[in-house]
Tab-separated table of C-alpha atoms and ligand atoms in Angstrom:
chain	number	residue	atom	x	y	z
A	28	MET	CA	-28.191	-15.918	114.262
A	29	GLN	CA	-29.846	-16.814	110.913
A	30	LYS	CA	-33.602	-17.931	112.013
A	31	PRO	CA	-35.677	-20.168	109.139
A	32	CYS	CA	-38.089	-18.325	107.919
A	33	LEU	CA	-41.476	-20.017	106.610
A	34	LYS	CA	-42.206	-17.571	103.866
A	35	GLU	CA	-38.946	-18.030	102.772
A	36	ALA	CA	-38.847	-21.947	102.190
A	37	LYS	CA	-42.021	-21.498	99.854
A	38	VAL	CA	-39.878	-19.556	97.342
A	39	ARG	CA	-39.298	-21.453	94.180
A	40	THR	CA	-36.805	-18.969	91.582
A	41	ASN	CA	-34.826	-19.921	88.777
A	42	SER	CA	-32.064	-18.875	90.242
A	43	VAL	CA	-29.162	-20.798	90.049
A	44	VAL	CA	-27.799	-23.570	92.240
A	45	LYS	CA	-23.973	-22.699	93.567
A	46	THR	CA	-21.717	-26.088	94.169
A	47	ARG	CA	-18.776	-25.264	96.510
A	48	ASP	CA	-16.608	-28.248	97.835
A	49	TYR	CA	-16.503	-29.209	101.213
A	50	HIS	CA	-13.395	-27.210	102.784
A	51	ILE	CA	-11.769	-27.230	106.775
A	52	ASP	CA	-9.950	-25.163	107.786
A	53	ASP	CA	-6.586	-26.740	109.402
A	54	SER	CA	-6.810	-24.763	112.039
A	55	LEU	CA	-10.272	-26.734	113.539
A	56	LYS	CA	-8.498	-30.007	112.815
A	57	THR	CA	-7.979	-30.300	116.468
A	58	LEU	CA	-10.451	-28.883	118.120
A	59	GLY	CA	-12.263	-32.372	118.648
A	60	LYS	CA	-9.517	-33.737	121.002
A	61	ASN	CA	-10.174	-35.873	123.680
A	62	LYS	CA	-14.226	-34.983	123.231
A	63	LYS	CA	-16.761	-37.255	122.102
A	64	TYR	CA	-19.815	-36.813	120.730
A	65	PHE	CA	-23.168	-38.824	120.076
A	66	ILE	CA	-25.734	-38.289	117.259
A	67	ARG	CA	-29.163	-39.917	116.946
A	68	THR	CA	-30.800	-39.974	113.661
A	69	TYR	CA	-34.074	-39.304	113.020
A	70	GLY	CA	-36.498	-39.960	109.895
A	71	CYS	CA	-35.989	-40.880	106.120
A	72	GLN	CA	-33.055	-42.148	104.762
A	73	MET	CA	-31.915	-38.838	103.609
A	74	ASN	CA	-30.989	-37.634	107.469
A	75	GLU	CA	-28.926	-41.061	107.466
A	76	HIS	CA	-26.447	-39.383	104.724
A	77	ASP	CA	-26.342	-36.299	106.032
A	78	THR	CA	-26.108	-37.906	109.140
A	79	GLU	CA	-23.065	-40.062	108.017
A	80	ASN	CA	-22.117	-36.550	106.248
A	81	ILE	CA	-21.749	-35.161	110.065
A	82	LYS	CA	-20.189	-37.724	111.548
A	83	ALA	CA	-17.289	-37.745	109.154
A	84	ILE	CA	-16.706	-33.655	109.630
A	85	LEU	CA	-16.960	-33.821	113.319
A	86	GLU	CA	-14.153	-36.552	112.977
A	87	ASP	CA	-12.096	-33.902	110.504
A	88	MET	CA	-11.818	-32.373	113.328
A	89	SER	CA	-10.573	-35.211	115.891
A	90	PHE	CA	-13.838	-35.632	117.970
A	91	THR	CA	-14.525	-39.477	118.327
A	92	GLU	CA	-17.849	-41.593	118.512
A	93	THR	CA	-19.573	-42.750	121.512
A	94	ASP	CA	-22.568	-44.907	121.693
A	95	GLU	CA	-23.625	-43.995	125.235
A	96	MET	CA	-25.157	-40.310	125.333
A	97	GLU	CA	-24.187	-39.900	129.046
A	98	ASN	CA	-20.343	-39.768	128.058
A	99	ALA	CA	-20.413	-37.352	125.606
A	100	ASP	CA	-19.091	-33.586	125.516
A	101	LEU	CA	-21.351	-33.593	122.532
A	102	ILE	CA	-24.873	-34.407	121.662
A	103	LEU	CA	-26.818	-33.192	118.591
A	104	LEU	CA	-30.294	-34.158	117.828
A	105	ASN	CA	-30.396	-35.001	113.475
A	106	THR	CA	-34.021	-34.250	113.752
A	107	CYS	CA	-37.356	-34.920	111.419
A	108	ALA	CA	-40.352	-33.118	110.974
A	109	ILE	CA	-42.544	-35.190	108.827
A	110	ARG	CA	-45.412	-36.241	111.220
A	111	GLU	CA	-46.361	-34.892	114.649
A	112	ASN	CA	-45.163	-38.008	116.709
A	113	ALA	CA	-40.920	-37.497	115.572
A	114	HIS	CA	-41.345	-34.060	116.928
A	115	ASN	CA	-42.543	-35.352	120.197
A	116	LYS	CA	-39.845	-37.933	120.031
A	117	VAL	CA	-37.324	-34.953	119.605
A	118	PHE	CA	-39.358	-32.813	122.514
A	119	GLY	CA	-38.895	-35.522	124.538
A	120	MET	CA	-35.032	-36.527	123.508
A	121	ILE	CA	-34.295	-32.789	124.416
A	122	GLY	CA	-35.390	-33.278	128.386
A	123	ARG	CA	-33.250	-36.262	128.575
A	124	ILE	CA	-30.167	-33.553	127.411
A	125	LYS	CA	-31.174	-31.395	129.841
A	126	HIS	CA	-31.467	-33.795	132.661
A	127	LEU	CA	-27.878	-34.402	132.104
A	128	LYS	CA	-26.716	-31.119	131.031
A	129	GLU	CA	-28.197	-29.526	134.897
A	130	THR	CA	-25.170	-31.815	136.343
A	131	LYS	CA	-22.884	-32.212	133.214
A	132	PRO	CA	-22.939	-28.091	132.394
A	133	ASN	CA	-19.438	-27.952	129.688
A	134	ILE	CA	-22.134	-30.621	127.522
A	135	ILE	CA	-22.626	-28.968	124.295
A	136	ALA	CA	-25.984	-29.742	122.235
A	137	GLY	CA	-27.684	-28.829	118.939
A	138	ILE	CA	-29.901	-30.342	117.201
A	139	CYS	CA	-29.818	-29.824	113.279
A	140	GLY	CA	-32.265	-31.671	110.099
A	141	CYS	CA	-35.520	-30.649	109.010
A	142	MET	CA	-37.061	-30.043	112.643
A	143	ALA	CA	-34.016	-27.119	112.664
A	144	GLN	CA	-35.203	-25.610	109.498
A	145	GLU	CA	-39.072	-24.934	110.800
A	146	GLU	CA	-39.610	-21.421	112.495
A	147	VAL	CA	-42.278	-22.783	114.684
A	148	VAL	CA	-39.592	-25.056	116.162
A	149	VAL	CA	-36.744	-22.829	116.217
A	150	ASP	CA	-38.863	-19.778	117.819
A	151	GLU	CA	-40.229	-22.769	120.459
A	152	ILE	CA	-36.345	-23.673	121.016
A	153	LEU	CA	-35.691	-19.528	121.244
A	154	ASN	CA	-38.413	-20.099	123.926
A	155	LYS	CA	-38.434	-23.185	125.856
A	156	TYR	CA	-34.730	-24.104	125.408
A	157	ASN	CA	-32.853	-21.647	125.282
A	158	TRP	CA	-29.950	-23.129	126.837
A	159	LEU	CA	-29.482	-25.489	123.514
A	160	ASN	CA	-25.838	-24.308	122.310
A	161	LEU	CA	-26.342	-24.632	118.505
A	162	VAL	CA	-29.042	-25.209	115.435
A	163	PHE	CA	-27.913	-25.600	112.031
A	164	GLY	CA	-30.232	-26.244	109.256
A	165	THR	CA	-30.091	-28.970	106.568
A	166	HIS	CA	-28.641	-26.142	103.842
A	167	ASN	CA	-25.656	-26.115	106.738
A	168	ILE	CA	-24.102	-28.845	107.275
A	169	ASP	CA	-20.644	-27.904	105.407
A	170	ASN	CA	-20.699	-25.026	107.698
A	171	LEU	CA	-20.503	-27.319	110.862
A	172	PRO	CA	-17.115	-26.810	111.521
A	173	ASN	CA	-16.497	-22.779	111.706
A	174	LEU	CA	-20.365	-23.085	114.096
A	175	LEU	CA	-18.755	-24.987	116.302
A	176	GLN	CA	-16.074	-23.026	116.585
A	177	LYS	CA	-17.794	-20.514	117.925
A	178	VAL	CA	-19.796	-22.333	119.725
A	179	TYR	CA	-16.676	-23.575	121.989
A	180	ALA	CA	-15.630	-20.034	121.613
A	181	GLY	CA	-18.580	-19.593	124.097
A	182	GLU	CA	-21.403	-18.133	121.734
A	183	LYS	CA	-23.987	-19.784	121.023
A	184	GLN	CA	-25.103	-20.596	117.178
A	185	ILE	CA	-27.917	-20.254	115.327
A	186	GLU	CA	-27.155	-20.672	111.446
A	187	VAL	CA	-30.957	-22.269	109.068
A	188	TYR	CA	-31.396	-20.647	105.943
A	189	SER	CA	-34.109	-21.442	104.240
A	190	ILE	CA	-32.669	-20.251	101.088
A	191	GLU	CA	-33.493	-22.126	98.133
A	192	GLY	CA	-30.229	-24.310	98.603
A	193	ASP	CA	-27.296	-25.222	96.759
A	194	ILE	CA	-24.889	-27.940	96.531
A	195	THR	CA	-22.157	-29.366	98.334
A	196	GLU	CA	-20.486	-31.800	96.618
A	197	ASN	CA	-16.866	-33.577	98.086
A	198	MET	CA	-18.335	-33.957	101.707
A	199	PRO	CA	-16.304	-36.969	104.070
A	200	ALA	CA	-19.162	-39.882	104.790
A	201	LYS	CA	-18.249	-42.111	107.620
A	202	ARG	CA	-20.755	-44.666	106.505
A	203	ASP	CA	-23.061	-46.837	108.816
A	204	SER	CA	-21.934	-50.107	106.393
A	205	LYS	CA	-18.666	-51.263	104.132
A	206	TYR	CA	-21.084	-53.010	101.399
A	207	LYS	CA	-23.504	-51.019	100.952
A	208	ALA	CA	-23.965	-46.914	100.644
A	209	TRP	CA	-26.388	-43.951	100.200
A	210	VAL	CA	-25.850	-42.093	97.455
A	211	ASN	CA	-27.491	-38.356	96.786
A	212	ILE	CA	-28.189	-37.686	93.264
A	213	MET	CA	-30.637	-34.919	93.864
A	214	TYR	CA	-31.467	-32.668	97.687
A	215	GLY	CA	-34.570	-30.896	98.033
A	216	CYS	CA	-38.323	-31.473	96.469
A	217	ASP	CA	-40.438	-28.795	94.129
A	218	LYS	CA	-44.170	-31.391	94.368
A	219	PHE	CA	-45.833	-29.133	97.332
A	220	CYS	CA	-48.141	-31.777	97.785
A	221	THR	CA	-50.236	-30.515	100.656
A	222	TYR	CA	-49.694	-32.898	103.605
A	223	CYS	CA	-46.087	-32.345	102.862
A	224	ILE	CA	-43.218	-30.476	105.037
A	225	VAL	CA	-40.465	-31.550	103.189
A	226	PRO	CA	-40.329	-29.044	99.994
A	227	TYR	CA	-40.068	-26.673	103.442
A	228	THR	CA	-37.468	-27.883	105.035
A	229	ARG	CA	-35.503	-29.036	102.144
A	230	GLY	CA	-35.577	-26.194	99.904
A	231	LYS	CA	-35.655	-26.631	96.175
A	232	GLN	CA	-34.970	-29.438	93.656
A	233	ARG	CA	-31.252	-29.341	92.964
A	234	SER	CA	-29.608	-32.301	91.072
A	235	ARG	CA	-26.194	-33.543	91.136
A	236	THR	CA	-24.583	-34.018	87.888
A	237	MET	CA	-23.804	-37.570	86.345
A	238	ASN	CA	-20.589	-36.658	86.273
A	239	ASP	CA	-20.438	-35.800	90.307
A	240	ILE	CA	-22.651	-38.978	90.807
A	241	ILE	CA	-20.885	-41.481	88.692
A	242	LYS	CA	-17.517	-40.660	89.987
A	243	GLU	CA	-18.572	-40.915	94.172
A	244	VAL	CA	-20.528	-44.708	92.724
A	245	MET	CA	-16.558	-45.819	90.952
A	246	ASP	CA	-14.806	-44.717	94.069
A	247	LEU	CA	-17.143	-46.476	96.350
A	248	LYS	CA	-17.014	-49.778	93.670
A	249	SER	CA	-12.708	-49.555	94.081
A	250	GLN	CA	-13.442	-49.011	97.583
A	251	GLY	CA	-15.126	-52.385	97.873
A	252	TYR	CA	-18.797	-51.150	97.885
A	253	LYS	CA	-21.547	-53.677	96.558
A	254	GLU	CA	-24.473	-52.183	96.726
A	255	VAL	CA	-25.829	-47.885	96.526
A	256	THR	CA	-29.010	-46.899	96.797
A	257	LEU	CA	-29.827	-43.561	94.576
A	258	LEU	CA	-31.420	-41.449	96.924
A	259	GLY	CA	-34.127	-38.783	96.340
A	260	GLN	CA	-37.394	-37.251	97.296
A	261	ASN	CA	-38.296	-37.735	93.441
A	262	VAL	CA	-35.995	-39.743	91.979
A	263	ASN	CA	-37.529	-39.568	89.196
A	264	ALA	CA	-37.501	-36.540	88.632
A	265	TYR	CA	-33.668	-36.092	88.641
A	266	GLY	CA	-31.779	-33.572	86.437
A	267	LYS	CA	-34.805	-32.297	85.334
A	268	ASP	CA	-33.999	-29.075	86.943
A	269	LEU	CA	-30.250	-29.002	85.172
A	270	ASP	CA	-29.495	-27.528	82.130
A	271	ALA	CA	-28.148	-31.192	80.476
A	272	ASP	CA	-30.013	-33.535	78.141
A	273	TYR	CA	-29.504	-36.241	80.298
A	274	ASP	CA	-32.693	-37.824	82.098
A	275	MET	CA	-33.300	-40.472	85.530
A	276	SER	CA	-33.102	-43.278	83.562
A	277	ASP	CA	-29.915	-41.719	81.016
A	278	LEU	CA	-28.197	-41.551	84.878
A	279	LEU	CA	-29.497	-45.004	86.280
A	280	GLU	CA	-27.444	-46.837	83.115
A	281	ALA	CA	-24.767	-44.718	83.371
A	282	VAL	CA	-24.545	-46.154	87.205
A	283	ALA	CA	-26.091	-50.290	86.349
A	284	GLU	CA	-22.630	-49.557	83.773
A	285	THR	CA	-20.213	-48.507	86.305
A	286	GLY	CA	-20.802	-52.880	86.983
A	287	ILE	CA	-21.031	-52.143	90.685
A	288	GLU	CA	-23.163	-55.479	91.591
A	289	ARG	CA	-26.313	-53.596	92.711
A	290	VAL	CA	-27.860	-50.630	91.991
A	291	ARG	CA	-31.578	-49.352	94.202
A	292	PHE	CA	-32.981	-46.203	94.262
A	293	ILE	CA	-35.825	-44.122	96.232
A	294	THR	CA	-37.941	-42.846	95.908
A	295	SER	CA	-40.237	-42.730	93.248
A	296	HIS	CA	-42.955	-39.995	92.241
A	297	PRO	CA	-45.224	-41.970	90.287
A	298	TRP	CA	-45.970	-39.024	88.247
A	299	ASP	CA	-42.432	-38.688	86.689
A	300	PHE	CA	-42.299	-42.578	85.970
A	301	THR	CA	-41.466	-42.721	82.361
A	302	ASP	CA	-40.686	-46.078	80.043
A	303	LYS	CA	-37.013	-45.315	79.117
A	304	MET	CA	-36.523	-46.178	83.300
A	305	ILE	CA	-38.956	-49.549	83.241
A	306	ASP	CA	-36.866	-50.627	79.823
A	307	VAL	CA	-33.474	-49.643	81.986
A	308	ILE	CA	-34.205	-51.273	84.713
A	309	LYS	CA	-35.554	-54.607	82.428
A	310	ASN	CA	-32.292	-54.746	80.858
A	311	HIS	CA	-29.616	-54.037	83.667
A	312	ASP	CA	-29.339	-57.060	85.469
A	313	ASN	CA	-27.636	-55.092	88.448
A	314	VAL	CA	-30.452	-52.563	88.869
A	315	MET	CA	-32.386	-54.521	91.623
A	316	PRO	CA	-36.212	-54.699	90.766
A	317	TYR	CA	-36.940	-53.479	93.824
A	318	ILE	CA	-39.489	-50.040	93.497
A	319	HIS	CA	-41.066	-48.151	96.209
A	320	LEU	CA	-44.440	-46.265	94.385
A	321	PRO	CA	-45.741	-44.283	96.748
A	322	LEU	CA	-49.869	-44.389	96.902
A	323	GLN	CA	-50.894	-42.401	99.485
A	324	SER	CA	-54.659	-42.926	98.671
A	325	GLY	CA	-56.856	-44.592	96.437
A	326	SER	CA	-59.127	-41.802	95.390
A	327	ASP	CA	-59.769	-39.249	93.374
A	328	ARG	CA	-61.113	-36.347	94.560
A	329	ILE	CA	-58.509	-36.919	97.691
A	330	LEU	CA	-55.037	-37.922	95.378
A	331	LYS	CA	-56.367	-34.127	93.556
A	332	LEU	CA	-56.623	-32.174	97.464
A	333	MET	CA	-53.535	-33.932	97.984
A	334	GLY	CA	-51.672	-32.301	94.902
A	335	ARG	CA	-50.197	-35.721	93.677
A	336	ARG	CA	-51.164	-35.231	89.926
A	337	TYR	CA	-51.807	-38.664	89.109
A	338	THR	CA	-55.495	-40.458	89.506
A	339	LYS	CA	-56.137	-44.002	90.252
A	340	GLU	CA	-56.618	-45.563	87.362
A	341	SER	CA	-53.102	-43.373	85.690
A	342	TYR	CA	-51.318	-45.108	89.432
A	343	LEU	CA	-52.890	-48.899	88.407
A	344	LYS	CA	-51.588	-48.199	84.738
A	345	LEU	CA	-47.923	-47.661	85.842
A	346	PHE	CA	-48.256	-50.212	88.435
A	347	ASN	CA	-48.436	-52.657	85.924
A	348	LYS	CA	-46.255	-51.830	83.734
A	349	LEU	CA	-43.971	-52.445	86.145
A	350	LYS	CA	-45.368	-55.052	87.299
A	351	GLU	CA	-43.802	-56.720	83.870
A	352	ILE	CA	-40.429	-56.333	85.110
A	353	PRO	CA	-39.189	-59.793	85.933
A	354	ASN	CA	-39.998	-60.879	89.646
A	355	VAL	CA	-40.144	-57.000	90.175
A	356	SER	CA	-41.642	-56.468	94.409
A	357	ILE	CA	-42.949	-53.242	94.682
A	358	THR	CA	-44.261	-51.828	98.307
A	359	THR	CA	-45.646	-48.625	99.018
A	360	ASP	CA	-47.238	-45.260	101.567
A	361	ILE	CA	-50.703	-44.905	101.914
A	362	ILE	CA	-51.579	-42.025	103.901
A	363	VAL	CA	-55.475	-42.947	106.233
A	364	GLY	CA	-57.879	-39.787	107.658
A	365	PHE	CA	-56.680	-36.790	104.942
A	366	PRO	CA	-58.867	-33.621	105.992
A	367	GLY	CA	-62.335	-34.234	104.227
A	368	GLU	CA	-61.329	-38.428	103.841
A	369	THR	CA	-65.534	-39.998	103.333
A	370	ARG	CA	-65.167	-43.904	104.200
A	371	GLU	CA	-65.780	-44.340	100.633
A	372	ASP	CA	-62.700	-41.819	100.089
A	373	PHE	CA	-61.108	-44.237	101.568
A	374	GLU	CA	-62.908	-47.439	100.257
A	375	GLU	CA	-60.897	-46.191	97.204
A	376	THR	CA	-57.851	-47.055	99.433
A	377	LEU	CA	-57.904	-50.669	100.343
A	378	ASP	CA	-59.632	-51.079	96.837
A	379	VAL	CA	-56.054	-50.389	95.444
A	380	VAL	CA	-54.779	-52.238	97.381
A	381	ASN	CA	-56.255	-55.503	97.232
A	382	THR	CA	-55.574	-54.562	93.476
A	383	CYS	CA	-51.929	-54.184	94.010
A	384	LYS	CA	-51.177	-56.493	96.405
A	385	TYR	CA	-48.222	-54.876	97.175
A	386	ASP	CA	-45.092	-56.850	99.448
A	387	SER	CA	-45.138	-54.156	101.450
A	388	ALA	CA	-46.635	-50.761	103.145
A	389	PHE	CA	-45.931	-48.023	105.577
A	390	THR	CA	-48.921	-46.354	106.456
A	391	PHE	CA	-49.068	-43.277	108.524
A	392	ILE	CA	-52.771	-41.378	110.304
A	393	PHE	CA	-52.452	-38.359	108.358
A	394	SER	CA	-50.715	-35.366	110.501
A	395	SER	CA	-51.020	-32.050	110.350
A	396	ARG	CA	-47.739	-29.907	109.451
A	397	GLU	CA	-48.257	-25.813	110.357
A	398	GLY	CA	-47.469	-24.040	106.598
A	399	THR	CA	-49.011	-26.635	104.322
A	400	PRO	CA	-51.354	-25.561	102.869
A	401	ALA	CA	-53.264	-29.324	104.383
A	402	ALA	CA	-52.613	-27.424	106.874
A	403	LYS	CA	-55.613	-25.311	107.034
A	404	MET	CA	-58.245	-27.685	105.103
A	405	LYS	CA	-61.315	-28.680	107.565
A	406	ASP	CA	-60.744	-32.207	109.081
A	407	ASP	CA	-63.674	-33.427	110.970
A	408	ILE	CA	-62.715	-37.151	111.137
A	409	SER	CA	-62.225	-38.379	114.976
A	410	LEU	CA	-59.226	-39.503	115.564
A	411	LYS	CA	-60.533	-42.972	116.584
A	412	GLU	CA	-62.465	-42.953	112.823
A	413	LYS	CA	-58.296	-42.266	111.643
A	414	GLU	CA	-57.274	-45.137	113.980
A	415	ASP	CA	-59.755	-47.155	112.958
A	416	ARG	CA	-59.146	-46.774	109.179
A	417	LEU	CA	-55.145	-47.516	110.132
A	418	HIS	CA	-55.987	-50.612	112.000
A	419	GLU	CA	-57.767	-51.865	109.177
A	420	LEU	CA	-55.685	-50.924	106.032
A	421	ASN	CA	-52.672	-52.746	107.788
A	422	VAL	CA	-55.214	-55.909	108.643
A	423	LEU	CA	-54.796	-55.758	104.299
A	424	VAL	CA	-51.303	-54.885	103.875
A	425	ASN	CA	-50.115	-57.364	106.711
A	426	LYS	CA	-52.252	-60.052	104.932
A	427	TYR	CA	-50.729	-58.841	100.901
A	428	ALA	CA	-46.805	-58.540	102.583
A	429	LYS	CA	-47.116	-62.922	104.374
A	430	GLU	CA	-48.555	-63.819	100.765
A	431	ALA	CA	-46.230	-61.894	98.806
A	432	ASN	CA	-42.983	-63.571	101.695
A	433	ASP	CA	-45.067	-66.619	100.835
A	434	LYS	CA	-44.394	-67.354	98.093
A	435	TYR	CA	-40.133	-67.181	98.457
A	436	LEU	CA	-40.417	-70.521	100.687
A	437	ASN	CA	-38.318	-72.963	99.295
A	438	LYS	CA	-36.683	-70.976	96.402
A	439	GLU	CA	-33.316	-69.721	95.995
A	440	VAL	CA	-32.343	-66.295	96.166
A	441	LEU	CA	-29.954	-63.918	96.117
A	442	VAL	CA	-28.465	-61.912	99.761
A	443	LEU	CA	-26.280	-59.619	100.492
A	444	LEU	CA	-25.140	-60.273	103.875
A	445	GLU	CA	-24.773	-57.068	105.444
A	446	GLY	CA	-24.358	-57.829	109.152
A	447	LYS	CA	-24.949	-59.808	112.650
A	448	SER	CA	-28.988	-61.147	112.883
A	449	ASN	CA	-30.996	-59.793	116.276
A	450	LYS	CA	-31.712	-63.704	116.458
A	451	GLY	CA	-28.785	-66.426	117.194
A	452	ASP	CA	-25.916	-66.728	115.653
A	453	ASN	CA	-26.722	-66.030	111.597
A	454	LEU	CA	-25.892	-62.949	109.771
A	455	MET	CA	-28.903	-60.445	108.009
A	456	GLY	CA	-29.239	-59.397	104.605
A	457	TYR	CA	-31.321	-58.547	101.697
A	458	THR	CA	-32.514	-60.380	98.485
A	459	GLU	CA	-32.933	-58.406	95.261
A	460	THR	CA	-36.068	-58.055	95.693
A	461	MET	CA	-35.709	-55.771	99.001
A	462	LYS	CA	-36.966	-58.726	101.069
A	463	LEU	CA	-35.070	-58.911	104.864
A	464	VAL	CA	-33.715	-62.672	105.338
A	465	ASN	CA	-31.667	-63.848	108.550
A	466	VAL	CA	-29.181	-66.692	107.100
A	467	LYS	CA	-26.998	-69.180	108.827
A	468	ALA	CA	-23.627	-68.349	108.088
A	469	SER	CA	-20.233	-67.790	109.405
A	470	GLU	CA	-19.245	-63.972	109.690
A	471	GLU	CA	-17.138	-64.599	107.011
A	472	TYR	CA	-19.323	-64.737	104.453
A	473	LEU	CA	-20.222	-60.714	105.699
A	474	GLY	CA	-20.011	-58.545	102.760
A	475	GLN	CA	-20.456	-61.506	99.914
A	476	ILE	CA	-23.369	-61.806	97.635
A	477	VAL	CA	-25.028	-65.237	98.381
A	478	LYS	CA	-27.033	-68.023	97.352
A	479	VAL	CA	-29.602	-68.825	99.929
A	480	LYS	CA	-32.567	-71.569	100.081
A	481	ILE	CA	-35.182	-70.187	101.788
A	482	THR	CA	-36.356	-72.351	104.878
A	483	GLU	CA	-39.151	-70.268	106.900
A	484	VAL	CA	-41.285	-67.483	105.561
A	485	LYS	CA	-43.025	-64.465	108.153
A	486	THR	CA	-44.634	-61.360	107.090
A	487	TRP	CA	-41.411	-59.575	107.611
A	488	SER	CA	-38.694	-61.399	107.324
A	489	MET	CA	-37.668	-65.383	106.303
A	490	ASP	CA	-35.140	-67.826	107.306
A	491	GLY	CA	-32.992	-69.520	104.931
A	492	VAL	CA	-29.422	-71.190	104.168
A	493	ILE	CA	-27.148	-70.656	102.341
A	494	VAL	CA	-26.689	-73.644	99.137
A	495	LYS	CA	-22.774	-74.288	97.450
H	510	SAH	N1	-40.653	-38.015	98.899
H	510	SAH	C1	-41.058	-39.010	99.271
H	510	SAH	C2	-42.636	-38.894	100.251
H	510	SAH	C3	-41.349	-38.524	101.309
H	510	SAH	S1	-42.418	-38.541	102.754
H	510	SAH	C4	-42.669	-39.430	97.911
H	510	SAH	O1	-43.436	-38.106	97.425
H	510	SAH	O2	-43.252	-40.330	97.679
H	510	SAH	C5	-43.022	-40.464	103.347
H	510	SAH	C6	-44.049	-40.562	103.191
H	510	SAH	O3	-44.525	-40.479	104.968
H	510	SAH	C7	-44.978	-39.626	102.789
H	510	SAH	O4	-45.066	-40.565	101.385
H	510	SAH	C8	-45.927	-40.036	102.807
H	510	SAH	O5	-46.742	-41.483	103.063
H	510	SAH	C9	-45.863	-39.304	103.942
H	510	SAH	N2	-46.282	-38.316	105.013
H	510	SAH	C10	-45.831	-36.866	104.610
H	510	SAH	N3	-46.018	-36.050	105.284
H	510	SAH	C11	-47.188	-36.653	106.118
H	510	SAH	C12	-48.224	-35.661	106.829
H	510	SAH	N4	-48.174	-35.215	106.851
H	510	SAH	N5	-49.227	-36.929	107.982
H	510	SAH	C13	-48.156	-38.364	107.123
H	510	SAH	N6	-47.464	-39.141	106.437
H	510	SAH	C14	-46.908	-37.814	105.618
H	511	SF4	FE1	-42.927	-34.451	99.731
H	511	SF4	FE2	-44.323	-34.450	97.566
H	511	SF4	FE3	-42.081	-33.926	97.888
H	511	SF4	FE4	-42.752	-36.191	98.262
H	511	SF4	S1	-43.561	-35.428	96.669
H	511	SF4	S2	-41.333	-35.547	99.927
H	511	SF4	S3	-44.486	-36.498	99.779
H	511	SF4	S4	-43.959	-32.812	98.766
H	512	F3S	FE1	-37.961	-36.386	108.328
H	512	F3S	FE2	-36.637	-34.402	106.653
H	512	F3S	FE3	-36.598	-36.692	105.934
H	512	F3S	S1	-38.942	-33.986	107.387
H	512	F3S	S2	-38.368	-37.467	106.335
H	512	F3S	S3	-35.989	-36.340	108.292
H	512	F3S	S4	-36.540	-35.241	104.417
């Protein structure tokens, strides 16, 4: 048994990051024969992409996927630890699995992802949910075949490393989409914002080499993919941990030069955004003019307590530079009710929102995460007050989101049609600026980038028709 350790997860050293290749023994390739798996994913795009890897590994072992948990022989929850409510959802689901296991005791159930990296969670599992068969961490995904072999031999498996982390290349992926793909460019995070659990659950920042990334993008392009999204907690810091003479602007340029039709990247920490990168975005038509630029707070005092290393003024300066990218859309993340946030601090946040008029924003109430510095800060604002602030912020955010969308009415935009819309017989897709559009079109258009005229605009989506 290898349990996670909070103390170890905090450590950062100069140790060299090891890169290994994914390998599965032939003897394990039939372990899942006649068995079905069900996987539920919580959290961010990193987790979504990890799930794509896990699915492919399971299918390499002859498991087949089912959408119905009740029919599964193997159930996995790929979890997120970012806020309390993510936790609660997972524990609710664990309750449902327990129920199912009472009637079907042979079901194998396990959890992985960011909650599996938390010492407190694994302790709770060992105390209260000891019937779970498998717990594995974000650094242990490539070892899943061996872990499952032991589980099927009757041994419970807990394998969670809290080490800083390695890189596994050539992991297979069963991608959700045939048209757009996630591409990890880096793992982990070294920023240690005081409220955030991610540096503890994902380990130190490890960039993949430019060669490996470009190879993956070229492969995707030759398979017919139209869009790649470069993934990392701080993509702008890409390469800083490598002994290499390239950075994020060079990588972005190289990915653009592969000629793949659309390139996106998330998430950009304001701290590392360089002018060179802005130039690359401006100079390449296939780098999409869409930037997610988390603000978190507009108050310098709170930003300092959060450890974000920028000020309201420097954020706005960067924002204004980004606004010079033609047709750009900018979205953000905001936390309200950080420990000690006063009404005046909150008004600074509202002030930034009124200035930036974001295309949209994800807004959250601060959630205390055990082991982070902010969890120890004095928090004397009532939940009611925090909820009121969130509501006030959301009203403003929605107003600007609608205003941003309104500008699209009767305009022609390019949309990559990626799936069926859940409204009527339409298809859905995103504009270059990441606006969701429902388009009247038959299925033959799936996977195509088409010119669409916007006929109706709502706060979170638009309707349109194809123009020839
Ligand atoms: N790496 C990204 C953020 C990833 S987490 C960045 O630095 O911008 C996604 C968002 O969740 C964060 O931007 C933040 O707004 C929110 N978040 C993170 N920890 C939180 C916490 N403890 N409570 C509430 N929101 C949190
Ligand atoms: Fe969390 Fe900050 Fe890292 Fe983003 S940059 S993942 S908010 S520690
Ligand atoms: Fe959640 Fe882990 Fe992502 S905590 S937001 S799944 S990195």
